[in-house]
GROMACS .gro file of C-alpha atoms in nm:
model
  103
    1MET     CA    1  -3.211   2.837  -4.943
    2HIS     CA    2  -3.458   2.564  -4.845
    3THR     CA    3  -3.673   2.352  -5.073
    4LEU     CA    4  -4.022   2.353  -4.922
    5TYR     CA    5  -4.208   2.155  -5.186
    6ASP     CA    6  -4.113   1.943  -5.486
    7SER     CA    7  -4.348   1.748  -5.710
    8GLU     CA    8  -4.366   1.650  -6.074
    9THR     CA    9  -4.525   1.986  -6.157
   10PHE     CA   10  -4.395   2.242  -5.904
   11SER     CA   11  -4.096   2.325  -5.690
   12VAL     CA   12  -4.100   2.586  -5.411
   13THR     CA   13  -3.780   2.719  -5.257
   14HIS     CA   14  -3.753   2.961  -4.967
   15MET     CA   15  -3.471   3.202  -5.048
   16LEU     CA   16  -3.323   3.338  -4.727
   17ALA     CA   17  -3.157   3.676  -4.709
   18ASN     CA   18  -2.790   3.646  -4.633
   19ALA     CA   19  -2.732   4.004  -4.532
   20GLU     CA   20  -2.470   4.068  -4.270
   21ALA     CA   21  -2.557   4.242  -3.948
   22ILE     CA   22  -2.515   4.615  -3.981
   23PRO     CA   23  -2.234   4.728  -3.754
   24GLN     CA   24  -2.250   5.052  -3.561
   25ARG     CA   25  -2.146   5.354  -3.767
   26PRO     CA   26  -1.820   5.504  -3.657
   27SER     CA   27  -1.879   5.837  -3.489
   28GLY     CA   28  -1.875   6.114  -3.744
   29ALA     CA   29  -1.958   5.879  -4.037
   30SER     CA   30  -2.261   5.983  -4.235
   31LYS     CA   31  -2.542   5.751  -4.335
   32SER     CA   32  -2.435   5.778  -4.700
   33GLU     CA   33  -2.079   5.671  -4.609
   34HIS     CA   34  -2.218   5.368  -4.429
   35HIS     CA   35  -2.437   5.272  -4.728
   36ALA     CA   36  -2.151   5.332  -4.971
   37ARG     CA   37  -1.955   5.049  -4.809
   38GLY     CA   38  -2.203   4.810  -4.968
   39ILE     CA   39  -2.363   4.691  -4.648
   40PRO     CA   40  -2.729   4.607  -4.712
   41LEU     CA   41  -2.968   4.802  -4.496
   42LEU     CA   42  -3.271   4.573  -4.537
   43ALA     CA   43  -3.250   4.194  -4.541
   44ARG     CA   44  -3.534   4.041  -4.743
   45HIS     CA   45  -3.640   3.690  -4.815
   46GLY     CA   46  -3.862   3.545  -5.080
   47PHE     CA   47  -3.999   3.237  -5.245
   48GLU     CA   48  -3.917   3.094  -5.585
   49ILE     CA   49  -4.196   2.892  -5.746
   50VAL     CA   50  -4.098   2.688  -6.050
   51ASP     CA   51  -4.368   2.557  -6.284
   52LYS     CA   52  -4.195   2.251  -6.428
   53ARG     CA   53  -4.459   2.210  -6.699
   54SER     CA   54  -4.394   2.549  -6.857
   55GLY     CA   55  -4.028   2.578  -6.757
   56LYS     CA   56  -4.095   2.919  -6.597
   57GLU     CA   57  -4.041   3.057  -6.250
   58VAL     CA   58  -4.167   3.344  -6.039
   59TYR     CA   59  -3.988   3.503  -5.744
   60LEU     CA   60  -4.215   3.636  -5.471
   61ASP     CA   61  -4.085   3.903  -5.236
   62GLY     CA   62  -4.233   4.188  -5.039
   63SER     CA   63  -4.610   4.174  -5.001
   64TRP     CA   64  -4.634   3.874  -5.237
   65ALA     CA   65  -4.395   3.678  -5.012
   66GLU     CA   66  -4.596   3.779  -4.706
   67LEU     CA   67  -4.916   3.654  -4.869
   68PHE     CA   68  -4.751   3.326  -4.966
   69GLN     CA   69  -4.611   3.291  -4.612
   70GLN     CA   70  -4.970   3.312  -4.484
   71HIS     CA   71  -5.059   3.016  -4.709
   72ILE     CA   72  -4.768   2.818  -4.566
   73GLN     CA   73  -4.872   2.897  -4.209
   74ALA     CA   74  -5.229   2.789  -4.284
   75TRP     CA   75  -5.097   2.464  -4.434
   76GLN     CA   76  -4.903   2.398  -4.112
   77VAL     CA   77  -5.227   2.426  -3.912
   78ASN     CA   78  -5.453   2.237  -4.153
   79THR     CA   79  -5.249   1.990  -4.355
   80PRO     CA   80  -5.368   2.029  -4.716
   81THR     CA   81  -5.394   1.760  -4.978
   82GLN     CA   82  -5.143   1.763  -5.262
   83GLU     CA   83  -5.424   1.878  -5.491
   84GLU     CA   84  -5.495   2.180  -5.267
   85VAL     CA   85  -5.125   2.274  -5.262
   86GLU     CA   86  -5.098   2.235  -5.641
   87ASP     CA   87  -5.412   2.447  -5.694
   88THR     CA   88  -5.262   2.729  -5.486
   89LEU     CA   89  -4.927   2.704  -5.666
   90GLU     CA   90  -5.110   2.709  -6.000
   91GLN     CA   91  -5.251   3.052  -5.909
   92TYR     CA   92  -4.903   3.189  -5.838
   93ALA     CA   93  -4.761   3.019  -6.147
   94GLY     CA   94  -4.983   3.248  -6.354
   95LEU     CA   95  -4.740   3.526  -6.255
   96ALA     CA   96  -4.439   3.334  -6.391
   97GLN     CA   97  -4.266   3.513  -6.677
   98ASN     CA   98  -3.901   3.412  -6.637
   99PRO     CA   99  -3.776   3.100  -6.812
  100VAL     CA  100  -3.581   2.868  -6.584
  101SER     CA  101  -3.212   2.861  -6.672
  102VAL     CA  102  -2.933   2.656  -6.523
  103HIS     CA  103  -2.598   2.826  -6.479
   0.00000   0.00000   0.00000
């Protein structure tokens, strides 16, 4: 987990998949036996965007995470202003439905 951005209004954290490498199946073991051992077959990562004003967060994974990753890559090439970053995060914050809770 890496915090990528933190301001008075937004926080962005890159959530890294912590899946273990999938070992070779023992000969004679079926695919379902391998999956039944609880070993994840697909490691995924995502981004958590917290809107501090509303106290809500959105987790982006899959195609949403890929789209957001493209924004990050573009920002690395052309350094944006804080206003440009906040405007982009505001668009994603519109998806936020989950209240932020501390455990």
